[in-house]
Amino acid sequence: MKAFRGEILCVAEDPAVAGAEAIHHFEDGLLVVEDGLVVFCGHHDEKFADVPTEKLDGLIVPGFVDAHVHYPQIERIASHGEQLMQWLERHIFPAEKAFADRAHADSVAAFFLDELLRHGTTSALVFATVHAGSVDALFEAALHRDMRIVSGKVLMDLGPEGLSDTVASGRADTEALIARWRGRGRLGYAVTPRFVPTSSSEQLSDAGALVAAHPDVLMHTHLSENLGEIAFVGERFPDAADYLDVYDRFGLVGPRSVFAHCVHMSDRALGRMAEAGSGIAFCPTSNMFLGSGLFDLAQADRHGVAIGIGTDIGAGTSLSVLHTLGEAYRTCQLRGSSLDPFRALHLATAGGARVMGIADRVGALRPGQEADFIVLDERSTPLLARRCAGASLHDRLFALQVLGDDRAISATYLRGRRAYERERR
Ligand SMILES: [Zn+2]
């Protein structure tokens, strides 16, 4: 057993629903960990006086959950010029083809996961590529680091030359990966059709069958990101009610489904998502970078759809969830609503965990949960330090979201073990 003493903040429930009681703040807090699990999280308590205690200087919060990110695209971040479909053709598909080479996949996976830890992200729902080896590379690297990572081989039988599978190979590779990785470490599998434009009806139907056959897997895809993409889907499925309805026809809309983006949504589609228990990954930096549009959080809230935060690298512009929350705030401002910083922290931790179906394991530092947490340093830059000096918790947290990035992560812990520590200044 060991303990960590410092200022602790957790937002286990959505404050927009549960109110201020969702916010748990302990100025002189204590987090007690045994065998990687939280035993106690609360005000410092003398009953743990005999437990070896590490004093942490900073704000302790649960590790960030990135609900949508593409590891094979990390080297194509900041690629100039186009919107979604052209950007994929010009920058992304060529980069993903390189993952046929396992050594390349191993190298990028290791870099990507180390970068996640450096940015305070401890759990993520990750796109790989069409190649089964890209998933093996990521899972091996995640197992080695003891990270909670969910991923899957991308299904795209209508993909470009050199980056497509077939209905049969997609199914066989997916089944083999699920069998190979089930129950290992903290890994999870997601059946991952890229999006409707790159899969045949047969493959989408097969994906639905795979999800139905494996109650422990997620379904992870993209939905209604870009107007050109939506028009393309509408032409292919003219009798579908909307884009979501296409996924629905193939059994891909359910409680284990996570849809990235959802920028242009009808009330019908959001109502259906809420009814099905599906989740949305809100990816503000990506949506602005590709000019896709502004996600309407208030509209999704009216329907009660579960929301997580995605960095969506490589269309996203930062692996920092703190920075992404600042962009989420700006998106909401442009939509005429205001994102509360405590709620933002919830979406980036327990909210994302709920979307990924891992809220019983991580996201809130509840007793019995895995002790994945980070230490935020509000003195990481002179301006942040000046803004936070003497400020309220609300204002400090908001300043971290607007001004903070990887520099504000002073340490990352996985199951109570330090996995990253920023060099001391
Ligand atoms: Zn994406």
PDB file of C-alpha atoms in Angstrom, residues 107-400:
ATOM      1  CA  SER A 107       8.316   2.587 -33.966  1.00  0.00           C
ATOM      2  CA  VAL A 108       5.307   4.914 -34.367  1.00  0.00           C
ATOM      3  CA  ALA A 109       3.274   3.054 -31.699  1.00  0.00           C
ATOM      4  CA  ALA A 110       6.056   3.475 -29.126  1.00  0.00           C
ATOM      5  CA  PHE A 111       6.432   7.172 -29.927  1.00  0.00           C
ATOM      6  CA  PHE A 112       2.659   7.719 -29.847  1.00  0.00           C
ATOM      7  CA  LEU A 113       2.104   6.064 -26.460  1.00  0.00           C
ATOM      8  CA  ASP A 114       5.042   7.884 -24.873  1.00  0.00           C
ATOM      9  CA  GLU A 115       3.576  11.123 -26.195  1.00  0.00           C
ATOM     10  CA  LEU A 116       0.172  10.254 -24.693  1.00  0.00           C
ATOM     11  CA  LEU A 117       1.801   9.777 -21.283  1.00  0.00           C
ATOM     12  CA  ARG A 118       3.748  13.025 -21.652  1.00  0.00           C
ATOM     13  CA  HIS A 119       0.433  14.797 -22.320  1.00  0.00           C
ATOM     14  CA  GLY A 120      -1.302  13.179 -19.329  1.00  0.00           C
ATOM     15  CA  THR A 121      -3.461  10.745 -21.313  1.00  0.00           C
ATOM     16  CA  THR A 122      -3.732   7.323 -19.679  1.00  0.00           C
ATOM     17  CA  SER A 123      -6.611   5.760 -21.659  1.00  0.00           C
ATOM     18  CA  ALA A 124      -7.499   6.119 -25.334  1.00  0.00           C
ATOM     19  CA  LEU A 125      -9.758   4.806 -28.070  1.00  0.00           C
ATOM     20  CA  VAL A 126      -7.388   4.555 -31.002  1.00  0.00           C
ATOM     21  CA  PHE A 127      -7.709   4.024 -34.746  1.00  0.00           C
ATOM     22  CA  ALA A 128      -4.985   1.789 -36.198  1.00  0.00           C
ATOM     23  CA  THR A 129      -4.793   1.079 -39.957  1.00  0.00           C
ATOM     24  CA  VAL A 130      -6.242  -1.615 -42.205  1.00  0.00           C
ATOM     25  CA  HIS A 131      -3.236  -3.810 -41.373  1.00  0.00           C
ATOM     26  CA  ALA A 132      -3.669  -6.329 -38.519  1.00  0.00           C
ATOM     27  CA  GLY A 133       0.003  -5.776 -37.649  1.00  0.00           C
ATOM     28  CA  SER A 134      -0.722  -2.123 -36.850  1.00  0.00           C
ATOM     29  CA  VAL A 135      -2.981  -3.303 -34.018  1.00  0.00           C
ATOM     30  CA  ASP A 136      -0.452  -5.867 -32.782  1.00  0.00           C
ATOM     31  CA  ALA A 137       2.197  -3.138 -32.705  1.00  0.00           C
ATOM     32  CA  LEU A 138       0.012  -0.770 -30.679  1.00  0.00           C
ATOM     33  CA  PHE A 139      -1.251  -3.443 -28.271  1.00  0.00           C
ATOM     34  CA  GLU A 140       2.248  -4.810 -27.603  1.00  0.00           C
ATOM     35  CA  ALA A 141       3.521  -1.323 -26.837  1.00  0.00           C
ATOM     36  CA  ALA A 142       0.484  -0.569 -24.640  1.00  0.00           C
ATOM     37  CA  LEU A 143       0.833  -3.876 -22.788  1.00  0.00           C
ATOM     38  CA  HIS A 144       4.476  -3.087 -22.115  1.00  0.00           C
ATOM     39  CA  ARG A 145       3.504   0.315 -20.671  1.00  0.00           C
ATOM     40  CA  ASP A 146       0.407  -1.019 -18.812  1.00  0.00           C
ATOM     41  CA  MET A 147      -1.907   1.488 -20.530  1.00  0.00           C
ATOM     42  CA  ARG A 148      -5.657   1.156 -20.978  1.00  0.00           C
ATOM     43  CA  ILE A 149      -5.931   1.243 -24.764  1.00  0.00           C
ATOM     44  CA  VAL A 150      -8.823   0.186 -26.982  1.00  0.00           C
ATOM     45  CA  SER A 151      -8.186  -0.230 -30.696  1.00  0.00           C
ATOM     46  CA  GLY A 152      -8.982  -2.314 -33.745  1.00  0.00           C
ATOM     47  CA  LYS A 153      -8.007  -3.066 -37.293  1.00  0.00           C
ATOM     48  CA  VAL A 154      -9.686  -0.645 -39.703  1.00  0.00           C
ATOM     49  CA  LEU A 155     -12.285  -2.192 -42.017  1.00  0.00           C
ATOM     50  CA  MET A 156     -12.213  -0.493 -45.446  1.00  0.00           C
ATOM     51  CA  ASP A 157     -12.888  -2.807 -48.368  1.00  0.00           C
ATOM     52  CA  LEU A 158     -13.624   0.223 -50.581  1.00  0.00           C
ATOM     53  CA  GLY A 159     -10.365   1.888 -49.550  1.00  0.00           C
ATOM     54  CA  PRO A 160      -7.744   3.055 -52.031  1.00  0.00           C
ATOM     55  CA  GLU A 161      -5.289   0.777 -53.770  1.00  0.00           C
ATOM     56  CA  GLY A 162      -2.848  -0.646 -51.248  1.00  0.00           C
ATOM     57  CA  LEU A 163      -5.036   0.288 -48.302  1.00  0.00           C
ATOM     58  CA  SER A 164      -8.083  -1.927 -48.556  1.00  0.00           C
ATOM     59  CA  ASP A 165      -9.142  -5.288 -47.215  1.00  0.00           C
ATOM     60  CA  THR A 166     -11.954  -7.587 -48.346  1.00  0.00           C
ATOM     61  CA  VAL A 167     -15.094  -8.594 -46.504  1.00  0.00           C
ATOM     62  CA  ALA A 168     -13.525 -12.005 -45.805  1.00  0.00           C
ATOM     63  CA  SER A 169     -10.057 -10.776 -44.786  1.00  0.00           C
ATOM     64  CA  GLY A 170     -11.532  -7.982 -42.674  1.00  0.00           C
ATOM     65  CA  ARG A 171     -13.650 -10.458 -40.768  1.00  0.00           C
ATOM     66  CA  ALA A 172     -10.854 -13.026 -40.389  1.00  0.00           C
ATOM     67  CA  ASP A 173      -8.299 -10.447 -39.204  1.00  0.00           C
ATOM     68  CA  THR A 174     -10.785  -8.953 -36.737  1.00  0.00           C
ATOM     69  CA  GLU A 175     -11.710 -12.355 -35.295  1.00  0.00           C
ATOM     70  CA  ALA A 176      -8.036 -13.315 -34.967  1.00  0.00           C
ATOM     71  CA  LEU A 177      -7.122 -10.027 -33.242  1.00  0.00           C
ATOM     72  CA  ILE A 178     -10.015 -10.318 -30.782  1.00  0.00           C
ATOM     73  CA  ALA A 179      -8.941 -13.888 -29.945  1.00  0.00           C
ATOM     74  CA  ARG A 180      -5.256 -12.938 -29.683  1.00  0.00           C
ATOM     75  CA  TRP A 181      -5.686  -9.932 -27.398  1.00  0.00           C
ATOM     76  CA  ARG A 182      -8.782 -10.722 -25.321  1.00  0.00           C
ATOM     77  CA  GLY A 183      -8.125 -10.434 -21.589  1.00  0.00           C
ATOM     78  CA  ARG A 184      -4.534  -9.253 -21.915  1.00  0.00           C
ATOM     79  CA  GLY A 185      -3.367  -6.351 -19.773  1.00  0.00           C
ATOM     80  CA  ARG A 186      -5.777  -3.454 -19.881  1.00  0.00           C
ATOM     81  CA  LEU A 187      -6.469  -3.733 -23.589  1.00  0.00           C
ATOM     82  CA  GLY A 188      -9.818  -3.750 -25.338  1.00  0.00           C
ATOM     83  CA  TYR A 189     -10.927  -4.313 -28.907  1.00  0.00           C
ATOM     84  CA  ALA A 190     -13.084  -2.072 -31.104  1.00  0.00           C
ATOM     85  CA  VAL A 191     -14.613  -3.216 -34.390  1.00  0.00           C
ATOM     86  CA  THR A 192     -13.528  -0.265 -36.536  1.00  0.00           C
ATOM     87  CA  PRO A 193     -15.147   0.438 -39.910  1.00  0.00           C
ATOM     88  CA  ARG A 194     -13.392   3.650 -41.038  1.00  0.00           C
ATOM     89  CA  PHE A 195     -16.644   5.298 -42.162  1.00  0.00           C
ATOM     90  CA  VAL A 196     -19.462   4.558 -44.573  1.00  0.00           C
ATOM     91  CA  PRO A 197     -17.654   5.822 -47.734  1.00  0.00           C
ATOM     92  CA  THR A 198     -14.871   3.219 -47.415  1.00  0.00           C
ATOM     93  CA  SER A 199     -16.930   0.087 -46.653  1.00  0.00           C
ATOM     94  CA  SER A 200     -19.353  -1.900 -48.810  1.00  0.00           C
ATOM     95  CA  SER A 201     -22.785  -2.767 -47.474  1.00  0.00           C
ATOM     96  CA  GLU A 202     -21.545  -6.332 -47.086  1.00  0.00           C
ATOM     97  CA  GLN A 203     -18.649  -5.220 -44.892  1.00  0.00           C
ATOM     98  CA  LEU A 204     -20.836  -2.902 -42.788  1.00  0.00           C
ATOM     99  CA  SER A 205     -23.240  -5.775 -42.277  1.00  0.00           C
ATOM    100  CA  ASP A 206     -20.331  -8.001 -41.288  1.00  0.00           C
ATOM    101  CA  ALA A 207     -19.122  -5.376 -38.800  1.00  0.00           C
ATOM    102  CA  GLY A 208     -22.571  -5.426 -37.199  1.00  0.00           C
ATOM    103  CA  ALA A 209     -22.371  -9.202 -36.935  1.00  0.00           C
ATOM    104  CA  LEU A 210     -18.919  -8.996 -35.321  1.00  0.00           C
ATOM    105  CA  VAL A 211     -20.163  -6.520 -32.708  1.00  0.00           C
ATOM    106  CA  ALA A 212     -23.173  -8.725 -31.976  1.00  0.00           C
ATOM    107  CA  ALA A 213     -20.981 -11.839 -31.677  1.00  0.00           C
ATOM    108  CA  HIS A 214     -18.555 -10.272 -29.185  1.00  0.00           C
ATOM    109  CA  PRO A 215     -20.279  -8.567 -26.241  1.00  0.00           C
ATOM    110  CA  ASP A 216     -16.943  -7.287 -24.889  1.00  0.00           C
ATOM    111  CA  VAL A 217     -15.949  -5.210 -27.939  1.00  0.00           C
ATOM    112  CA  LEU A 218     -16.751  -1.631 -28.894  1.00  0.00           C
ATOM    113  CA  MET A 219     -17.753  -0.245 -32.298  1.00  0.00           C
ATOM    114  CA  HIS A 220     -15.689   2.815 -33.280  1.00  0.00           C
ATOM    115  CA  THR A 221     -16.198   4.931 -36.384  1.00  0.00           C
ATOM    116  CA  HIS A 222     -16.754   8.444 -37.789  1.00  0.00           C
ATOM    117  CA  LEU A 223     -20.111  10.148 -38.331  1.00  0.00           C
ATOM    118  CA  SER A 224     -21.292  13.370 -39.986  1.00  0.00           C
ATOM    119  CA  GLU A 225     -17.995  15.218 -39.930  1.00  0.00           C
ATOM    120  CA  ASN A 226     -17.951  17.049 -43.273  1.00  0.00           C
ATOM    121  CA  LEU A 227     -20.751  18.231 -45.601  1.00  0.00           C
ATOM    122  CA  GLY A 228     -19.130  16.663 -48.695  1.00  0.00           C
ATOM    123  CA  GLU A 229     -18.836  13.336 -46.872  1.00  0.00           C
ATOM    124  CA  ILE A 230     -22.478  13.508 -45.775  1.00  0.00           C
ATOM    125  CA  ALA A 231     -23.639  14.261 -49.348  1.00  0.00           C
ATOM    126  CA  PHE A 232     -21.634  11.284 -50.622  1.00  0.00           C
ATOM    127  CA  VAL A 233     -23.302   8.976 -48.096  1.00  0.00           C
ATOM    128  CA  GLY A 234     -26.714  10.438 -48.970  1.00  0.00           C
ATOM    129  CA  GLU A 235     -26.199   9.651 -52.655  1.00  0.00           C
ATOM    130  CA  ARG A 236     -25.203   6.068 -51.904  1.00  0.00           C
ATOM    131  CA  PHE A 237     -28.087   5.460 -49.489  1.00  0.00           C
ATOM    132  CA  PRO A 238     -30.870   7.745 -50.804  1.00  0.00           C
ATOM    133  CA  ASP A 239     -33.595   6.075 -48.774  1.00  0.00           C
ATOM    134  CA  ALA A 240     -31.772   6.306 -45.408  1.00  0.00           C
ATOM    135  CA  ALA A 241     -33.200   8.860 -42.975  1.00  0.00           C
ATOM    136  CA  ASP A 242     -29.703  10.258 -42.389  1.00  0.00           C
ATOM    137  CA  TYR A 243     -26.053   9.163 -42.048  1.00  0.00           C
ATOM    138  CA  LEU A 244     -26.621   7.539 -38.644  1.00  0.00           C
ATOM    139  CA  ASP A 245     -29.485   5.542 -40.119  1.00  0.00           C
ATOM    140  CA  VAL A 246     -27.017   3.865 -42.510  1.00  0.00           C
ATOM    141  CA  TYR A 247     -24.987   2.563 -39.555  1.00  0.00           C
ATOM    142  CA  ASP A 248     -28.243   1.611 -37.832  1.00  0.00           C
ATOM    143  CA  ARG A 249     -29.342  -0.558 -40.761  1.00  0.00           C
ATOM    144  CA  PHE A 250     -26.207  -2.640 -40.296  1.00  0.00           C
ATOM    145  CA  GLY A 251     -26.532  -3.102 -36.530  1.00  0.00           C
ATOM    146  CA  LEU A 252     -23.819  -0.565 -35.692  1.00  0.00           C
ATOM    147  CA  VAL A 253     -25.798   1.759 -33.426  1.00  0.00           C
ATOM    148  CA  GLY A 254     -25.848   0.464 -29.862  1.00  0.00           C
ATOM    149  CA  PRO A 255     -24.585   1.032 -26.324  1.00  0.00           C
ATOM    150  CA  ARG A 256     -21.017   0.070 -27.279  1.00  0.00           C
ATOM    151  CA  SER A 257     -20.849   2.401 -30.304  1.00  0.00           C
ATOM    152  CA  VAL A 258     -18.603   5.472 -30.330  1.00  0.00           C
ATOM    153  CA  PHE A 259     -19.014   7.997 -33.142  1.00  0.00           C
ATOM    154  CA  ALA A 260     -16.361  10.641 -33.699  1.00  0.00           C
ATOM    155  CA  HIS A 261     -17.403  14.187 -34.716  1.00  0.00           C
ATOM    156  CA  CYS A 262     -21.217  14.322 -35.174  1.00  0.00           C
ATOM    157  CA  VAL A 263     -20.866  17.935 -36.319  1.00  0.00           C
ATOM    158  CA  HIS A 264     -23.951  18.057 -38.546  1.00  0.00           C
ATOM    159  CA  MET A 265     -26.703  16.131 -36.780  1.00  0.00           C
ATOM    160  CA  SER A 266     -30.490  16.043 -36.963  1.00  0.00           C
ATOM    161  CA  ASP A 267     -32.547  15.854 -33.807  1.00  0.00           C
ATOM    162  CA  ARG A 268     -33.794  12.485 -35.066  1.00  0.00           C
ATOM    163  CA  ALA A 269     -30.262  11.097 -35.181  1.00  0.00           C
ATOM    164  CA  LEU A 270     -29.306  12.447 -31.751  1.00  0.00           C
ATOM    165  CA  GLY A 271     -32.519  11.101 -30.265  1.00  0.00           C
ATOM    166  CA  ARG A 272     -31.745   7.703 -31.748  1.00  0.00           C
ATOM    167  CA  MET A 273     -28.183   7.809 -30.355  1.00  0.00           C
ATOM    168  CA  ALA A 274     -29.470   8.632 -26.881  1.00  0.00           C
ATOM    169  CA  GLU A 275     -32.057   5.858 -27.094  1.00  0.00           C
ATOM    170  CA  ALA A 276     -29.380   3.368 -28.190  1.00  0.00           C
ATOM    171  CA  GLY A 277     -26.888   4.528 -25.531  1.00  0.00           C
ATOM    172  CA  SER A 278     -24.220   5.377 -28.120  1.00  0.00           C
ATOM    173  CA  GLY A 279     -21.470   7.916 -27.395  1.00  0.00           C
ATOM    174  CA  ILE A 280     -19.941  10.866 -29.227  1.00  0.00           C
ATOM    175  CA  ALA A 281     -16.258  11.832 -29.328  1.00  0.00           C
ATOM    176  CA  PHE A 282     -16.208  15.652 -29.573  1.00  0.00           C
ATOM    177  CA  CYS A 283     -13.046  16.617 -31.486  1.00  0.00           C
ATOM    178  CA  PRO A 284     -12.891  20.428 -31.570  1.00  0.00           C
ATOM    179  CA  THR A 285      -9.342  20.991 -32.853  1.00  0.00           C
ATOM    180  CA  SER A 286      -9.893  18.563 -35.729  1.00  0.00           C
ATOM    181  CA  ASN A 287     -13.247  20.061 -36.687  1.00  0.00           C
ATOM    182  CA  MET A 288     -11.741  23.523 -36.889  1.00  0.00           C
ATOM    183  CA  PHE A 289      -8.510  22.415 -38.591  1.00  0.00           C
ATOM    184  CA  LEU A 290     -10.369  20.658 -41.431  1.00  0.00           C
ATOM    185  CA  GLY A 291     -13.055  23.346 -41.563  1.00  0.00           C
ATOM    186  CA  SER A 292     -15.690  20.707 -40.858  1.00  0.00           C
ATOM    187  CA  GLY A 293     -17.880  22.833 -38.620  1.00  0.00           C
ATOM    188  CA  LEU A 294     -18.752  23.348 -34.978  1.00  0.00           C
ATOM    189  CA  PHE A 295     -20.066  20.494 -32.832  1.00  0.00           C
ATOM    190  CA  ASP A 296     -23.261  21.549 -31.050  1.00  0.00           C
ATOM    191  CA  LEU A 297     -22.837  20.362 -27.466  1.00  0.00           C
ATOM    192  CA  ALA A 298     -26.078  21.995 -26.323  1.00  0.00           C
ATOM    193  CA  GLN A 299     -28.034  20.120 -29.004  1.00  0.00           C
ATOM    194  CA  ALA A 300     -26.459  16.799 -27.965  1.00  0.00           C
ATOM    195  CA  ASP A 301     -27.219  17.655 -24.317  1.00  0.00           C
ATOM    196  CA  ARG A 302     -30.885  18.201 -25.110  1.00  0.00           C
ATOM    197  CA  HIS A 303     -31.023  14.570 -26.137  1.00  0.00           C
ATOM    198  CA  GLY A 304     -28.796  13.333 -23.292  1.00  0.00           C
ATOM    199  CA  VAL A 305     -26.151  11.705 -25.495  1.00  0.00           C
ATOM    200  CA  ALA A 306     -22.944  10.597 -23.714  1.00  0.00           C
ATOM    201  CA  ILE A 307     -19.936  12.741 -24.689  1.00  0.00           C
ATOM    202  CA  GLY A 308     -16.176  12.250 -24.533  1.00  0.00           C
ATOM    203  CA  ILE A 309     -13.302  14.382 -25.831  1.00  0.00           C
ATOM    204  CA  GLY A 310     -11.101  13.324 -28.768  1.00  0.00           C
ATOM    205  CA  THR A 311      -7.872  14.911 -29.943  1.00  0.00           C
ATOM    206  CA  ASP A 312      -8.307  13.188 -33.353  1.00  0.00           C
ATOM    207  CA  ILE A 313      -4.655  13.383 -34.306  1.00  0.00           C
ATOM    208  CA  GLY A 314      -3.683  13.854 -37.203  1.00  0.00           C
ATOM    209  CA  ALA A 315      -6.562  16.220 -38.145  1.00  0.00           C
ATOM    210  CA  GLY A 316      -6.490  17.403 -34.553  1.00  0.00           C
ATOM    211  CA  THR A 317      -3.753  19.872 -33.780  1.00  0.00           C
ATOM    212  CA  SER A 318      -2.536  18.736 -30.359  1.00  0.00           C
ATOM    213  CA  LEU A 319      -2.306  15.559 -28.293  1.00  0.00           C
ATOM    214  CA  SER A 320      -2.945  17.748 -25.250  1.00  0.00           C
ATOM    215  CA  VAL A 321      -6.401  17.152 -23.814  1.00  0.00           C
ATOM    216  CA  LEU A 322      -5.998  20.383 -21.813  1.00  0.00           C
ATOM    217  CA  HIS A 323      -5.499  22.326 -25.046  1.00  0.00           C
ATOM    218  CA  THR A 324      -8.400  20.417 -26.639  1.00  0.00           C
ATOM    219  CA  LEU A 325     -10.666  21.501 -23.765  1.00  0.00           C
ATOM    220  CA  GLY A 326      -9.731  25.120 -24.469  1.00  0.00           C
ATOM    221  CA  GLU A 327     -10.800  24.571 -28.089  1.00  0.00           C
ATOM    222  CA  ALA A 328     -13.992  22.860 -26.900  1.00  0.00           C
ATOM    223  CA  TYR A 329     -14.757  26.003 -24.917  1.00  0.00           C
ATOM    224  CA  ARG A 330     -14.215  28.179 -28.015  1.00  0.00           C
ATOM    225  CA  THR A 331     -16.443  25.876 -30.115  1.00  0.00           C
ATOM    226  CA  CYS A 332     -19.223  26.191 -27.559  1.00  0.00           C
ATOM    227  CA  GLN A 333     -18.801  29.972 -27.460  1.00  0.00           C
ATOM    228  CA  LEU A 334     -19.245  30.117 -31.245  1.00  0.00           C
ATOM    229  CA  ARG A 335     -22.384  27.974 -30.808  1.00  0.00           C
ATOM    230  CA  GLY A 336     -23.701  30.394 -28.177  1.00  0.00           C
ATOM    231  CA  SER A 337     -23.151  28.294 -25.075  1.00  0.00           C
ATOM    232  CA  SER A 338     -20.542  28.234 -22.329  1.00  0.00           C
ATOM    233  CA  LEU A 339     -18.624  25.118 -21.306  1.00  0.00           C
ATOM    234  CA  ASP A 340     -18.002  25.012 -17.571  1.00  0.00           C
ATOM    235  CA  PRO A 341     -14.400  24.003 -16.710  1.00  0.00           C
ATOM    236  CA  PHE A 342     -15.483  21.367 -14.179  1.00  0.00           C
ATOM    237  CA  ARG A 343     -17.771  19.848 -16.785  1.00  0.00           C
ATOM    238  CA  ALA A 344     -14.934  19.986 -19.310  1.00  0.00           C
ATOM    239  CA  LEU A 345     -12.720  18.032 -16.893  1.00  0.00           C
ATOM    240  CA  HIS A 346     -15.520  15.510 -16.438  1.00  0.00           C
ATOM    241  CA  LEU A 347     -15.883  15.019 -20.209  1.00  0.00           C
ATOM    242  CA  ALA A 348     -12.122  14.472 -20.512  1.00  0.00           C
ATOM    243  CA  THR A 349     -12.013  11.882 -17.701  1.00  0.00           C
ATOM    244  CA  ALA A 350     -15.088  10.009 -16.413  1.00  0.00           C
ATOM    245  CA  GLY A 351     -17.236  11.134 -19.377  1.00  0.00           C
ATOM    246  CA  GLY A 352     -14.809   9.705 -21.912  1.00  0.00           C
ATOM    247  CA  ALA A 353     -14.468   6.570 -19.800  1.00  0.00           C
ATOM    248  CA  ARG A 354     -18.244   6.132 -19.899  1.00  0.00           C
ATOM    249  CA  VAL A 355     -18.275   6.503 -23.689  1.00  0.00           C
ATOM    250  CA  MET A 356     -15.549   3.831 -23.886  1.00  0.00           C
ATOM    251  CA  GLY A 357     -17.350   1.494 -21.469  1.00  0.00           C
ATOM    252  CA  ILE A 358     -14.510   1.651 -18.925  1.00  0.00           C
ATOM    253  CA  ALA A 359     -16.093   3.987 -16.352  1.00  0.00           C
ATOM    254  CA  ASP A 360     -16.039   1.199 -13.777  1.00  0.00           C
ATOM    255  CA  ARG A 361     -12.247   1.013 -14.130  1.00  0.00           C
ATOM    256  CA  VAL A 362     -10.899   4.561 -14.573  1.00  0.00           C
ATOM    257  CA  GLY A 363     -11.832   8.231 -14.708  1.00  0.00           C
ATOM    258  CA  ALA A 364     -12.891   9.223 -11.203  1.00  0.00           C
ATOM    259  CA  LEU A 365     -10.397   7.762  -8.676  1.00  0.00           C
ATOM    260  CA  ARG A 366     -13.229   5.961  -6.934  1.00  0.00           C
ATOM    261  CA  PRO A 367     -12.283   3.145  -4.520  1.00  0.00           C
ATOM    262  CA  GLY A 368     -11.831  -0.007  -6.576  1.00  0.00           C
ATOM    263  CA  GLN A 369     -10.849   1.914  -9.712  1.00  0.00           C
ATOM    264  CA  GLU A 370      -7.389   1.730 -11.233  1.00  0.00           C
ATOM    265  CA  ALA A 371      -5.159   4.504  -9.887  1.00  0.00           C
ATOM    266  CA  ASP A 372      -4.436   6.299 -13.171  1.00  0.00           C
ATOM    267  CA  PHE A 373      -3.833   9.947 -12.360  1.00  0.00           C
ATOM    268  CA  ILE A 374      -1.799  12.984 -13.353  1.00  0.00           C
ATOM    269  CA  VAL A 375      -0.339  16.007 -11.622  1.00  0.00           C
ATOM    270  CA  LEU A 376      -1.152  19.376 -13.190  1.00  0.00           C
ATOM    271  CA  ASP A 377       1.327  22.216 -12.700  1.00  0.00           C
ATOM    272  CA  GLU A 378      -0.290  25.623 -12.853  1.00  0.00           C
ATOM    273  CA  ARG A 379       3.148  27.244 -12.578  1.00  0.00           C
ATOM    274  CA  SER A 380       4.373  25.610 -15.804  1.00  0.00           C
ATOM    275  CA  THR A 381       4.586  28.942 -17.632  1.00  0.00           C
ATOM    276  CA  PRO A 382       5.050  32.452 -16.217  1.00  0.00           C
ATOM    277  CA  LEU A 383       1.687  33.601 -17.570  1.00  0.00           C
ATOM    278  CA  LEU A 384      -0.222  30.584 -16.229  1.00  0.00           C
ATOM    279  CA  ALA A 385       1.435  31.058 -12.834  1.00  0.00           C
ATOM    280  CA  ARG A 386       0.484  34.720 -12.785  1.00  0.00           C
ATOM    281  CA  ARG A 387      -3.123  34.022 -13.838  1.00  0.00           C
ATOM    282  CA  CYS A 388      -3.548  31.271 -11.233  1.00  0.00           C
ATOM    283  CA  ALA A 389      -1.940  33.060  -8.281  1.00  0.00           C
ATOM    284  CA  GLY A 390      -4.637  33.574  -5.674  1.00  0.00           C
ATOM    285  CA  ALA A 391      -7.383  32.526  -8.110  1.00  0.00           C
ATOM    286  CA  SER A 392     -10.348  30.274  -7.296  1.00  0.00           C
ATOM    287  CA  LEU A 393     -10.298  26.578  -8.204  1.00  0.00           C
ATOM    288  CA  HIS A 394     -12.766  27.301 -11.034  1.00  0.00           C
ATOM    289  CA  ASP A 395     -10.522  30.006 -12.487  1.00  0.00           C
ATOM    290  CA  ARG A 396      -7.324  27.948 -12.082  1.00  0.00           C
ATOM    291  CA  LEU A 397      -8.912  24.986 -13.833  1.00  0.00           C
ATOM    292  CA  PHE A 398     -10.184  27.171 -16.666  1.00  0.00           C
ATOM    293  CA  ALA A 399      -6.777  28.852 -17.057  1.00  0.00           C
ATOM    294  CA  LEU A 400      -5.163  25.403 -17.310  1.00  0.00           C
TER     295      LEU A 400
END
